[in-house]
Amino acid sequence: MDFRTQKPLQLMQVFSRTVRLMGNTFAFSVAAEREKIAFDQMEIAVVETRRIESLLTTFSDTSQTNKINARSGISPVKVDAEVFDLIERSIAISRITQGAFDISYGSIDKKLWNFDCSMQALPDAETARKMVHLIDFRNIELDAEAQTVFLRNKGMRIGFGGIGKGYAAEMGKRKLIAAGVESGIINASGDLTAWGKQPSGKSWTIGIADPERPNQPFSYLDISDKAVATSGNYEKFAMIGGRKYSHTIDPKTGFPITGIKSVTTICDNAEFADAMATPIAVMGISAGLHLVDQIPGLHCIIVDDYNKIYSSKNINLTS
């Protein structure tokens, strides 16, 4: 064999791209030989995320989500099989979390809580009660044969803020794997999924953020071929009367949860990890951990208001 005629081996590198999607920052990283190849591959996931956003957004009158909301209490709306199935899975999660996860939370709008601006006072309790009475996943009526969705009560609204980013990350990963991408990470503003190994052969790892110092992880976790989601009060919150109020709202009361700073979930599916992070926080430490330990393949880490760390069974953290 004449080794002089062989081309030199190209070393794999990690290339990254950040894009604003679904109202959040999505970071795509893939291992590839050249930048052009990597960016062409990442574009596949970007296009897929934009497609999903067009279906699920509440900021477009033409989205299937808004069509469902516009006909609440009036008539069923036929939707794509993809949207129907996502709603069906969302309702299943509502059942196992006893309503702590509920996509009909959409009736709580920014007139009650707006964590994107400075709030000076707590919302009116009576207004909160009036809004939460519309939150009830049992009033989302699905017709599998007709492939329709009907919100039984006028004024009900659904939204996919608790599951949409994870779903998009999961679907983006699947598209990239189908395109031959053997290693990468999709980070949908804290809801992420990773597959394969780094070019060095090592597993992908992430730092678990310290809620008091988000840029300083208190531990690290191996996430190759895993999905991770975090729900915490260190990015979005309101300071009212010197007290921090989490952006995580209890759908039964309309008010923020207390006692927990962050919940990190780990499993094999980004959609499920995303969907479970918030309800675990809503359920509380004891009930949340108990539920997680009943679900095969699901794990979580909880940090309470006093920085005490709790974890479900079989969590392997490194410092």
PDB file of C-alpha atoms in Angstrom:
ATOM      1  CA  MET A   1       0.000   0.000   0.000  1.00  0.00           C
ATOM      2  CA  ASP A   2       1.292   3.453  -0.918  1.00  0.00           C
ATOM      3  CA  PHE A   3       0.638   5.590   2.156  1.00  0.00           C
ATOM      4  CA  ARG A   4       1.768   8.727   0.294  1.00  0.00           C
ATOM      5  CA  THR A   5      -1.414   8.673  -1.794  1.00  0.00           C
ATOM      6  CA  GLN A   6      -3.773   8.552   1.192  1.00  0.00           C
ATOM      7  CA  LYS A   7      -5.505  11.740   2.332  1.00  0.00           C
ATOM      8  CA  PRO A   8      -4.814  12.752   5.938  1.00  0.00           C
ATOM      9  CA  LEU A   9      -7.547  11.809   8.390  1.00  0.00           C
ATOM     10  CA  GLN A  10      -9.816  14.690   9.327  1.00  0.00           C
ATOM     11  CA  LEU A  11     -10.172  15.119  13.094  1.00  0.00           C
ATOM     12  CA  MET A  12     -13.698  15.474  14.446  1.00  0.00           C
ATOM     13  CA  GLN A  13     -14.461  18.764  16.184  1.00  0.00           C
ATOM     14  CA  VAL A  14     -17.449  20.182  18.009  1.00  0.00           C
ATOM     15  CA  PHE A  15     -19.162  23.054  16.210  1.00  0.00           C
ATOM     16  CA  SER A  16     -21.942  25.107  17.807  1.00  0.00           C
ATOM     17  CA  ARG A  17     -24.658  27.493  16.735  1.00  0.00           C
ATOM     18  CA  THR A  18     -27.098  29.572  18.798  1.00  0.00           C
ATOM     19  CA  VAL A  19     -30.520  30.559  17.455  1.00  0.00           C
ATOM     20  CA  ARG A  20     -33.526  32.355  18.958  1.00  0.00           C
ATOM     21  CA  LEU A  21     -36.442  29.939  18.647  1.00  0.00           C
ATOM     22  CA  MET A  22     -39.762  29.462  20.454  1.00  0.00           C
ATOM     23  CA  GLY A  23     -39.042  32.635  22.423  1.00  0.00           C
ATOM     24  CA  ASN A  24     -35.901  31.053  23.888  1.00  0.00           C
ATOM     25  CA  THR A  25     -32.240  30.521  23.105  1.00  0.00           C
ATOM     26  CA  PHE A  26     -31.513  27.180  21.440  1.00  0.00           C
ATOM     27  CA  ALA A  27     -27.889  26.030  21.268  1.00  0.00           C
ATOM     28  CA  PHE A  28     -27.026  23.285  18.776  1.00  0.00           C
ATOM     29  CA  SER A  29     -23.695  21.433  18.901  1.00  0.00           C
ATOM     30  CA  VAL A  30     -22.545  18.587  16.667  1.00  0.00           C
ATOM     31  CA  ALA A  31     -19.298  16.713  16.135  1.00  0.00           C
ATOM     32  CA  ALA A  32     -18.162  16.965  12.525  1.00  0.00           C
ATOM     33  CA  GLU A  33     -15.028  17.062  10.375  1.00  0.00           C
ATOM     34  CA  ARG A  34     -15.647  20.534   8.949  1.00  0.00           C
ATOM     35  CA  GLU A  35     -17.606  23.623   9.895  1.00  0.00           C
ATOM     36  CA  LYS A  36     -19.635  23.638   6.662  1.00  0.00           C
ATOM     37  CA  ILE A  37     -20.820  20.083   7.266  1.00  0.00           C
ATOM     38  CA  ALA A  38     -21.708  20.898  10.878  1.00  0.00           C
ATOM     39  CA  PHE A  39     -23.721  24.022  10.014  1.00  0.00           C
ATOM     40  CA  ASP A  40     -25.619  22.219   7.256  1.00  0.00           C
ATOM     41  CA  GLN A  41     -26.484  19.518   9.777  1.00  0.00           C
ATOM     42  CA  MET A  42     -27.533  21.961  12.500  1.00  0.00           C
ATOM     43  CA  GLU A  43     -29.779  23.745  10.001  1.00  0.00           C
ATOM     44  CA  ILE A  44     -31.841  20.546   9.819  1.00  0.00           C
ATOM     45  CA  ALA A  45     -32.637  20.847  13.533  1.00  0.00           C
ATOM     46  CA  VAL A  46     -33.293  24.596  13.253  1.00  0.00           C
ATOM     47  CA  VAL A  47     -35.815  24.042  10.445  1.00  0.00           C
ATOM     48  CA  GLU A  48     -37.517  21.292  12.449  1.00  0.00           C
ATOM     49  CA  THR A  49     -37.777  23.535  15.528  1.00  0.00           C
ATOM     50  CA  ARG A  50     -39.292  26.363  13.484  1.00  0.00           C
ATOM     51  CA  ARG A  51     -41.843  23.934  12.051  1.00  0.00           C
ATOM     52  CA  ILE A  52     -42.848  22.815  15.550  1.00  0.00           C
ATOM     53  CA  GLU A  53     -42.962  26.425  16.750  1.00  0.00           C
ATOM     54  CA  SER A  54     -45.428  27.292  13.971  1.00  0.00           C
ATOM     55  CA  LEU A  55     -47.753  24.551  15.244  1.00  0.00           C
ATOM     56  CA  LEU A  56     -47.541  25.256  18.964  1.00  0.00           C
ATOM     57  CA  THR A  57     -47.003  29.007  19.360  1.00  0.00           C
ATOM     58  CA  THR A  58     -49.657  31.191  20.961  1.00  0.00           C
ATOM     59  CA  PHE A  59     -48.250  34.266  19.208  1.00  0.00           C
ATOM     60  CA  SER A  60     -49.763  33.457  15.816  1.00  0.00           C
ATOM     61  CA  ASP A  61     -53.465  33.377  14.998  1.00  0.00           C
ATOM     62  CA  THR A  62     -52.817  30.652  12.440  1.00  0.00           C
ATOM     63  CA  SER A  63     -51.187  28.180  14.850  1.00  0.00           C
ATOM     64  CA  GLN A  64     -53.136  25.074  15.725  1.00  0.00           C
ATOM     65  CA  THR A  65     -52.856  25.973  19.414  1.00  0.00           C
ATOM     66  CA  ASN A  66     -54.621  29.299  18.890  1.00  0.00           C
ATOM     67  CA  LYS A  67     -57.259  27.727  16.669  1.00  0.00           C
ATOM     68  CA  ILE A  68     -58.094  25.354  19.522  1.00  0.00           C
ATOM     69  CA  ASN A  69     -58.183  28.225  22.022  1.00  0.00           C
ATOM     70  CA  ALA A  70     -60.342  30.417  19.784  1.00  0.00           C
ATOM     71  CA  ARG A  71     -63.028  27.715  19.648  1.00  0.00           C
ATOM     72  CA  SER A  72     -63.040  26.929  23.386  1.00  0.00           C
ATOM     73  CA  GLY A  73     -66.578  26.261  24.591  1.00  0.00           C
ATOM     74  CA  ILE A  74     -67.807  26.448  20.988  1.00  0.00           C
ATOM     75  CA  SER A  75     -66.708  23.514  18.862  1.00  0.00           C
ATOM     76  CA  PRO A  76     -63.960  20.896  18.353  1.00  0.00           C
ATOM     77  CA  VAL A  77     -60.989  21.711  16.126  1.00  0.00           C
ATOM     78  CA  LYS A  78     -59.331  19.216  13.797  1.00  0.00           C
ATOM     79  CA  VAL A  79     -55.551  19.159  14.226  1.00  0.00           C
ATOM     80  CA  ASP A  80     -52.526  17.358  12.815  1.00  0.00           C
ATOM     81  CA  ALA A  81     -51.840  13.903  14.229  1.00  0.00           C
ATOM     82  CA  GLU A  82     -48.610  15.263  15.714  1.00  0.00           C
ATOM     83  CA  VAL A  83     -50.428  17.926  17.745  1.00  0.00           C
ATOM     84  CA  PHE A  84     -53.186  15.516  18.754  1.00  0.00           C
ATOM     85  CA  ASP A  85     -50.627  12.988  20.014  1.00  0.00           C
ATOM     86  CA  LEU A  86     -48.690  15.639  21.946  1.00  0.00           C
ATOM     87  CA  ILE A  87     -51.888  16.766  23.689  1.00  0.00           C
ATOM     88  CA  GLU A  88     -52.760  13.143  24.442  1.00  0.00           C
ATOM     89  CA  ARG A  89     -49.339  12.586  26.027  1.00  0.00           C
ATOM     90  CA  SER A  90     -49.697  15.853  27.961  1.00  0.00           C
ATOM     91  CA  ILE A  91     -52.989  14.676  29.435  1.00  0.00           C
ATOM     92  CA  ALA A  92     -51.354  11.385  30.448  1.00  0.00           C
ATOM     93  CA  ILE A  93     -48.685  13.353  32.341  1.00  0.00           C
ATOM     94  CA  SER A  94     -51.425  15.427  33.990  1.00  0.00           C
ATOM     95  CA  ARG A  95     -52.966  12.212  35.260  1.00  0.00           C
ATOM     96  CA  ILE A  96     -49.768  10.804  36.766  1.00  0.00           C
ATOM     97  CA  THR A  97     -48.938  14.157  38.400  1.00  0.00           C
ATOM     98  CA  GLN A  98     -52.516  14.646  39.649  1.00  0.00           C
ATOM     99  CA  GLY A  99     -52.882  17.887  37.731  1.00  0.00           C
ATOM    100  CA  ALA A 100     -49.557  19.441  38.787  1.00  0.00           C
ATOM    101  CA  PHE A 101     -48.784  19.464  35.045  1.00  0.00           C
ATOM    102  CA  ASP A 102     -51.632  20.872  32.981  1.00  0.00           C
ATOM    103  CA  ILE A 103     -51.440  22.410  29.497  1.00  0.00           C
ATOM    104  CA  SER A 104     -54.720  24.259  30.131  1.00  0.00           C
ATOM    105  CA  TYR A 105     -52.728  26.629  32.387  1.00  0.00           C
ATOM    106  CA  GLY A 106     -53.028  29.075  29.460  1.00  0.00           C
ATOM    107  CA  SER A 107     -55.976  30.777  31.169  1.00  0.00           C
ATOM    108  CA  ILE A 108     -53.433  32.301  33.580  1.00  0.00           C
ATOM    109  CA  ASP A 109     -52.088  35.128  31.474  1.00  0.00           C
ATOM    110  CA  LYS A 110     -49.653  37.964  32.044  1.00  0.00           C
ATOM    111  CA  LYS A 111     -52.340  40.122  33.612  1.00  0.00           C
ATOM    112  CA  LEU A 112     -51.875  37.934  36.706  1.00  0.00           C
ATOM    113  CA  TRP A 113     -48.129  37.239  36.705  1.00  0.00           C
ATOM    114  CA  ASN A 114     -45.614  38.832  34.356  1.00  0.00           C
ATOM    115  CA  PHE A 115     -42.045  37.809  35.114  1.00  0.00           C
ATOM    116  CA  ASP A 116     -40.729  39.740  32.117  1.00  0.00           C
ATOM    117  CA  CYS A 117     -41.223  43.096  33.819  1.00  0.00           C
ATOM    118  CA  SER A 118     -41.021  44.628  37.277  1.00  0.00           C
ATOM    119  CA  MET A 119     -43.999  43.681  39.458  1.00  0.00           C
ATOM    120  CA  GLN A 120     -44.736  45.974  42.389  1.00  0.00           C
ATOM    121  CA  ALA A 121     -47.501  44.034  44.160  1.00  0.00           C
ATOM    122  CA  LEU A 122     -48.995  40.569  44.475  1.00  0.00           C
ATOM    123  CA  PRO A 123     -51.903  39.775  42.147  1.00  0.00           C
ATOM    124  CA  ASP A 124     -55.421  39.894  43.496  1.00  0.00           C
ATOM    125  CA  ALA A 125     -56.332  36.528  45.084  1.00  0.00           C
ATOM    126  CA  GLU A 126     -59.905  36.651  43.791  1.00  0.00           C
ATOM    127  CA  THR A 127     -58.696  37.210  40.227  1.00  0.00           C
ATOM    128  CA  ALA A 128     -56.335  34.268  40.601  1.00  0.00           C
ATOM    129  CA  ARG A 129     -59.169  32.022  41.783  1.00  0.00           C
ATOM    130  CA  LYS A 130     -61.313  33.015  38.801  1.00  0.00           C
ATOM    131  CA  MET A 131     -58.499  32.187  36.401  1.00  0.00           C
ATOM    132  CA  VAL A 132     -57.523  28.826  37.867  1.00  0.00           C
ATOM    133  CA  HIS A 133     -61.060  27.447  37.754  1.00  0.00           C
ATOM    134  CA  LEU A 134     -60.575  27.153  33.978  1.00  0.00           C
ATOM    135  CA  ILE A 135     -57.448  25.027  34.447  1.00  0.00           C
ATOM    136  CA  ASP A 136     -58.503  21.392  34.268  1.00  0.00           C
ATOM    137  CA  PHE A 137     -57.028  18.878  31.839  1.00  0.00           C
ATOM    138  CA  ARG A 138     -60.177  16.770  32.285  1.00  0.00           C
ATOM    139  CA  ASN A 139     -62.031  19.395  30.266  1.00  0.00           C
ATOM    140  CA  ILE A 140     -59.837  18.821  27.216  1.00  0.00           C
ATOM    141  CA  GLU A 141     -61.900  16.502  25.039  1.00  0.00           C
ATOM    142  CA  LEU A 142     -60.112  14.385  22.428  1.00  0.00           C
ATOM    143  CA  ASP A 143     -61.773  12.502  19.597  1.00  0.00           C
ATOM    144  CA  ALA A 144     -59.212  10.069  18.197  1.00  0.00           C
ATOM    145  CA  GLU A 145     -61.345   9.033  15.232  1.00  0.00           C
ATOM    146  CA  ALA A 146     -62.080  12.599  14.101  1.00  0.00           C
ATOM    147  CA  GLN A 147     -58.655  13.793  15.339  1.00  0.00           C
ATOM    148  CA  THR A 148     -60.210  16.800  17.047  1.00  0.00           C
ATOM    149  CA  VAL A 149     -59.544  18.744  20.241  1.00  0.00           C
ATOM    150  CA  PHE A 150     -62.299  20.520  22.179  1.00  0.00           C
ATOM    151  CA  LEU A 151     -61.898  22.749  25.232  1.00  0.00           C
ATOM    152  CA  ARG A 152     -65.237  22.349  26.937  1.00  0.00           C
ATOM    153  CA  ASN A 153     -65.370  25.678  28.783  1.00  0.00           C
ATOM    154  CA  LYS A 154     -65.419  29.109  27.198  1.00  0.00           C
ATOM    155  CA  GLY A 155     -62.221  30.971  28.036  1.00  0.00           C
ATOM    156  CA  MET A 156     -60.082  27.854  28.439  1.00  0.00           C
ATOM    157  CA  ARG A 157     -56.687  28.078  26.813  1.00  0.00           C
ATOM    158  CA  ILE A 158     -53.933  25.551  26.295  1.00  0.00           C
ATOM    159  CA  GLY A 159     -50.232  26.267  25.980  1.00  0.00           C
ATOM    160  CA  PHE A 160     -47.150  24.117  25.525  1.00  0.00           C
ATOM    161  CA  GLY A 161     -44.680  26.130  27.592  1.00  0.00           C
ATOM    162  CA  GLY A 162     -44.121  23.178  29.898  1.00  0.00           C
ATOM    163  CA  ILE A 163     -43.390  20.586  27.222  1.00  0.00           C
ATOM    164  CA  GLY A 164     -42.835  22.302  23.863  1.00  0.00           C
ATOM    165  CA  LYS A 165     -39.103  23.026  24.143  1.00  0.00           C
ATOM    166  CA  GLY A 166     -38.360  19.481  25.209  1.00  0.00           C
ATOM    167  CA  TYR A 167     -40.474  18.121  22.377  1.00  0.00           C
ATOM    168  CA  ALA A 168     -38.631  20.314  19.873  1.00  0.00           C
ATOM    169  CA  ALA A 169     -35.243  19.209  21.239  1.00  0.00           C
ATOM    170  CA  GLU A 170     -36.241  15.556  21.016  1.00  0.00           C
ATOM    171  CA  MET A 171     -37.516  15.889  17.455  1.00  0.00           C
ATOM    172  CA  GLY A 172     -34.442  17.879  16.407  1.00  0.00           C
ATOM    173  CA  LYS A 173     -32.194  15.140  17.778  1.00  0.00           C
ATOM    174  CA  ARG A 174     -34.100  12.472  15.887  1.00  0.00           C
ATOM    175  CA  LYS A 175     -33.764  14.428  12.647  1.00  0.00           C
ATOM    176  CA  LEU A 176     -30.016  14.789  13.147  1.00  0.00           C
ATOM    177  CA  ILE A 177     -29.519  11.122  13.963  1.00  0.00           C
ATOM    178  CA  ALA A 178     -31.515  10.210  10.843  1.00  0.00           C
ATOM    179  CA  ALA A 179     -29.179  12.513   8.873  1.00  0.00           C
ATOM    180  CA  GLY A 180     -26.164  10.594  10.151  1.00  0.00           C
ATOM    181  CA  VAL A 181     -25.037  12.856  12.980  1.00  0.00           C
ATOM    182  CA  GLU A 182     -23.454  10.484  15.480  1.00  0.00           C
ATOM    183  CA  SER A 183     -22.753  12.929  18.298  1.00  0.00           C
ATOM    184  CA  GLY A 184     -24.264  16.197  19.490  1.00  0.00           C
ATOM    185  CA  ILE A 185     -26.232  18.232  21.984  1.00  0.00           C
ATOM    186  CA  ILE A 186     -29.376  20.317  21.630  1.00  0.00           C
ATOM    187  CA  ASN A 187     -29.893  22.741  24.508  1.00  0.00           C
ATOM    188  CA  ALA A 188     -33.328  24.351  24.394  1.00  0.00           C
ATOM    189  CA  SER A 189     -32.733  27.010  27.048  1.00  0.00           C
ATOM    190  CA  GLY A 190     -32.044  24.471  29.782  1.00  0.00           C
ATOM    191  CA  ASP A 191     -33.967  21.545  28.319  1.00  0.00           C
ATOM    192  CA  LEU A 192     -31.322  19.500  26.583  1.00  0.00           C
ATOM    193  CA  THR A 193     -30.603  16.170  24.995  1.00  0.00           C
ATOM    194  CA  ALA A 194     -27.231  14.638  24.123  1.00  0.00           C
ATOM    195  CA  TRP A 195     -26.184  11.607  22.142  1.00  0.00           C
ATOM    196  CA  GLY A 196     -22.943   9.879  21.225  1.00  0.00           C
ATOM    197  CA  LYS A 197     -19.537  10.795  22.623  1.00  0.00           C
ATOM    198  CA  GLN A 198     -17.266  13.817  22.432  1.00  0.00           C
ATOM    199  CA  PRO A 199     -14.490  13.649  19.797  1.00  0.00           C
ATOM    200  CA  SER A 200     -12.111  12.728  22.641  1.00  0.00           C
ATOM    201  CA  GLY A 201     -14.173   9.626  23.297  1.00  0.00           C
ATOM    202  CA  LYS A 202     -15.418  10.962  26.633  1.00  0.00           C
ATOM    203  CA  SER A 203     -19.084  11.244  27.544  1.00  0.00           C
ATOM    204  CA  TRP A 204     -20.887  14.550  27.325  1.00  0.00           C
ATOM    205  CA  THR A 205     -21.261  16.087  30.783  1.00  0.00           C
ATOM    206  CA  ILE A 206     -23.116  19.100  32.182  1.00  0.00           C
ATOM    207  CA  GLY A 207     -22.861  21.101  35.359  1.00  0.00           C
ATOM    208  CA  ILE A 208     -25.875  21.226  37.678  1.00  0.00           C
ATOM    209  CA  ALA A 209     -26.318  24.930  38.465  1.00  0.00           C
ATOM    210  CA  ASP A 210     -26.162  26.303  41.964  1.00  0.00           C
ATOM    211  CA  PRO A 211     -29.388  28.381  42.253  1.00  0.00           C
ATOM    212  CA  GLU A 212     -27.529  31.042  44.248  1.00  0.00           C
ATOM    213  CA  ARG A 213     -24.711  31.207  41.665  1.00  0.00           C
ATOM    214  CA  PRO A 214     -26.088  29.926  38.340  1.00  0.00           C
ATOM    215  CA  ASN A 215     -22.708  30.186  36.616  1.00  0.00           C
ATOM    216  CA  GLN A 216     -21.027  27.964  39.197  1.00  0.00           C
ATOM    217  CA  PRO A 217     -22.161  24.302  39.075  1.00  0.00           C
ATOM    218  CA  PHE A 218     -22.240  22.402  42.354  1.00  0.00           C
ATOM    219  CA  SER A 219     -21.903  19.052  40.582  1.00  0.00           C
ATOM    220  CA  TYR A 220     -21.508  17.389  37.198  1.00  0.00           C
ATOM    221  CA  LEU A 221     -23.561  14.725  35.460  1.00  0.00           C
ATOM    222  CA  ASP A 222     -22.856  12.318  32.595  1.00  0.00           C
ATOM    223  CA  ILE A 223     -25.561  13.000  29.993  1.00  0.00           C
ATOM    224  CA  SER A 224     -24.507  11.017  26.918  1.00  0.00           C
ATOM    225  CA  ASP A 225     -27.671   9.486  25.446  1.00  0.00           C
ATOM    226  CA  LYS A 226     -29.730  11.242  28.108  1.00  0.00           C
ATOM    227  CA  ALA A 227     -32.065  14.217  28.339  1.00  0.00           C
ATOM    228  CA  VAL A 228     -32.009  16.797  31.133  1.00  0.00           C
ATOM    229  CA  ALA A 229     -34.417  19.594  32.052  1.00  0.00           C
ATOM    230  CA  THR A 230     -34.266  22.157  34.843  1.00  0.00           C
ATOM    231  CA  SER A 231     -37.038  24.254  36.337  1.00  0.00           C
ATOM    232  CA  GLY A 232     -35.765  26.926  38.713  1.00  0.00           C
ATOM    233  CA  ASN A 233     -36.399  30.396  40.082  1.00  0.00           C
ATOM    234  CA  TYR A 234     -32.920  31.769  39.355  1.00  0.00           C
ATOM    235  CA  GLU A 235     -33.688  33.019  35.824  1.00  0.00           C
ATOM    236  CA  LYS A 236     -37.322  34.172  35.987  1.00  0.00           C
ATOM    237  CA  PHE A 237     -38.769  35.483  39.224  1.00  0.00           C
ATOM    238  CA  ALA A 238     -40.423  38.512  40.779  1.00  0.00           C
ATOM    239  CA  MET A 239     -39.164  40.445  43.803  1.00  0.00           C
ATOM    240  CA  ILE A 240     -42.123  41.853  45.733  1.00  0.00           C
ATOM    241  CA  GLY A 241     -41.749  43.245  49.229  1.00  0.00           C
ATOM    242  CA  GLY A 242     -38.231  41.880  49.475  1.00  0.00           C
ATOM    243  CA  ARG A 243     -39.349  38.300  48.749  1.00  0.00           C
ATOM    244  CA  LYS A 244     -38.512  36.257  45.657  1.00  0.00           C
ATOM    245  CA  TYR A 245     -41.483  34.650  43.886  1.00  0.00           C
ATOM    246  CA  SER A 246     -40.751  31.772  41.509  1.00  0.00           C
ATOM    247  CA  HIS A 247     -42.117  31.783  37.959  1.00  0.00           C
ATOM    248  CA  THR A 248     -43.396  28.235  38.619  1.00  0.00           C
ATOM    249  CA  ILE A 249     -47.132  28.601  39.211  1.00  0.00           C
ATOM    250  CA  ASP A 250     -49.255  26.052  41.052  1.00  0.00           C
ATOM    251  CA  PRO A 251     -52.208  25.488  38.668  1.00  0.00           C
ATOM    252  CA  LYS A 252     -54.510  24.835  41.625  1.00  0.00           C
ATOM    253  CA  THR A 253     -53.930  28.226  43.285  1.00  0.00           C
ATOM    254  CA  GLY A 254     -52.587  30.545  40.585  1.00  0.00           C
ATOM    255  CA  PHE A 255     -49.716  31.514  42.885  1.00  0.00           C
ATOM    256  CA  PRO A 256     -46.002  30.624  42.754  1.00  0.00           C
ATOM    257  CA  ILE A 257     -44.691  27.562  44.558  1.00  0.00           C
ATOM    258  CA  THR A 258     -42.506  27.956  47.634  1.00  0.00           C
ATOM    259  CA  GLY A 259     -39.823  25.870  49.282  1.00  0.00           C
ATOM    260  CA  ILE A 260     -37.972  24.743  46.149  1.00  0.00           C
ATOM    261  CA  LYS A 261     -35.335  26.657  44.187  1.00  0.00           C
ATOM    262  CA  SER A 262     -34.788  24.194  41.368  1.00  0.00           C
ATOM    263  CA  VAL A 263     -35.678  20.768  40.018  1.00  0.00           C
ATOM    264  CA  THR A 264     -33.517  18.940  37.484  1.00  0.00           C
ATOM    265  CA  THR A 265     -34.934  15.860  35.777  1.00  0.00           C
ATOM    266  CA  ILE A 266     -32.943  13.223  33.884  1.00  0.00           C
ATOM    267  CA  CYS A 267     -34.336  10.518  31.603  1.00  0.00           C
ATOM    268  CA  ASP A 268     -34.025   9.178  28.044  1.00  0.00           C
ATOM    269  CA  ASN A 269     -36.500  11.569  26.399  1.00  0.00           C
ATOM    270  CA  ALA A 270     -36.257  15.383  26.306  1.00  0.00           C
ATOM    271  CA  GLU A 271     -40.012  15.872  26.024  1.00  0.00           C
ATOM    272  CA  PHE A 272     -40.676  13.831  29.157  1.00  0.00           C
ATOM    273  CA  ALA A 273     -37.798  15.443  31.086  1.00  0.00           C
ATOM    274  CA  ASP A 274     -39.175  18.901  30.246  1.00  0.00           C
ATOM    275  CA  ALA A 275     -42.739  17.975  31.167  1.00  0.00           C
ATOM    276  CA  MET A 276     -41.804  16.457  34.541  1.00  0.00           C
ATOM    277  CA  ALA A 277     -39.524  19.202  35.910  1.00  0.00           C
ATOM    278  CA  THR A 278     -42.263  21.695  36.777  1.00  0.00           C
ATOM    279  CA  PRO A 279     -44.855  19.309  38.288  1.00  0.00           C
ATOM    280  CA  ILE A 280     -42.226  17.803  40.598  1.00  0.00           C
ATOM    281  CA  ALA A 281     -41.612  21.323  41.916  1.00  0.00           C
ATOM    282  CA  VAL A 282     -45.356  21.907  42.277  1.00  0.00           C
ATOM    283  CA  MET A 283     -45.888  18.603  44.095  1.00  0.00           C
ATOM    284  CA  GLY A 284     -43.159  19.337  46.633  1.00  0.00           C
ATOM    285  CA  ILE A 285     -40.051  17.470  47.720  1.00  0.00           C
ATOM    286  CA  SER A 286     -41.557  14.388  49.364  1.00  0.00           C
ATOM    287  CA  ALA A 287     -44.375  13.735  46.888  1.00  0.00           C
ATOM    288  CA  GLY A 288     -42.163  14.646  43.928  1.00  0.00           C
ATOM    289  CA  LEU A 289     -39.383  12.234  44.882  1.00  0.00           C
ATOM    290  CA  HIS A 290     -41.902   9.497  45.600  1.00  0.00           C
ATOM    291  CA  LEU A 291     -43.425   9.875  42.141  1.00  0.00           C
ATOM    292  CA  VAL A 292     -40.042   9.926  40.394  1.00  0.00           C
ATOM    293  CA  ASP A 293     -38.969   6.731  42.152  1.00  0.00           C
ATOM    294  CA  GLN A 294     -42.075   4.981  40.770  1.00  0.00           C
ATOM    295  CA  ILE A 295     -41.253   5.805  37.133  1.00  0.00           C
ATOM    296  CA  PRO A 296     -38.545   3.611  35.546  1.00  0.00           C
ATOM    297  CA  GLY A 297     -35.709   5.585  33.954  1.00  0.00           C
ATOM    298  CA  LEU A 298     -36.686   8.931  35.504  1.00  0.00           C
ATOM    299  CA  HIS A 299     -34.397  10.646  38.021  1.00  0.00           C
ATOM    300  CA  CYS A 300     -34.297  14.078  39.626  1.00  0.00           C
ATOM    301  CA  ILE A 301     -32.282  16.464  41.767  1.00  0.00           C
ATOM    302  CA  ILE A 302     -34.078  19.022  43.960  1.00  0.00           C
ATOM    303  CA  VAL A 303     -32.572  22.068  45.673  1.00  0.00           C
ATOM    304  CA  ASP A 304     -34.718  23.611  48.397  1.00  0.00           C
ATOM    305  CA  ASP A 305     -34.880  27.227  49.573  1.00  0.00           C
ATOM    306  CA  TYR A 306     -32.106  26.532  52.074  1.00  0.00           C
ATOM    307  CA  ASN A 307     -29.772  25.014  49.430  1.00  0.00           C
ATOM    308  CA  LYS A 308     -30.264  21.485  50.718  1.00  0.00           C
ATOM    309  CA  ILE A 309     -29.941  18.938  47.912  1.00  0.00           C
ATOM    310  CA  TYR A 310     -32.298  15.985  47.491  1.00  0.00           C
ATOM    311  CA  SER A 311     -32.057  13.316  44.814  1.00  0.00           C
ATOM    312  CA  SER A 312     -34.035  10.344  43.624  1.00  0.00           C
ATOM    313  CA  LYS A 313     -32.612   6.832  43.607  1.00  0.00           C
ATOM    314  CA  ASN A 314     -29.605   5.890  41.467  1.00  0.00           C
ATOM    315  CA  ILE A 315     -28.290   9.409  40.767  1.00  0.00           C
ATOM    316  CA  ASN A 316     -24.566   9.537  40.039  1.00  0.00           C
ATOM    317  CA  LEU A 317     -23.137  13.014  40.546  1.00  0.00           C
ATOM    318  CA  THR A 318     -19.472  14.006  40.435  1.00  0.00           C
ATOM    319  CA  SER A 319     -17.866  17.080  41.939  1.00  0.00           C
TER     320      SER A 319
END
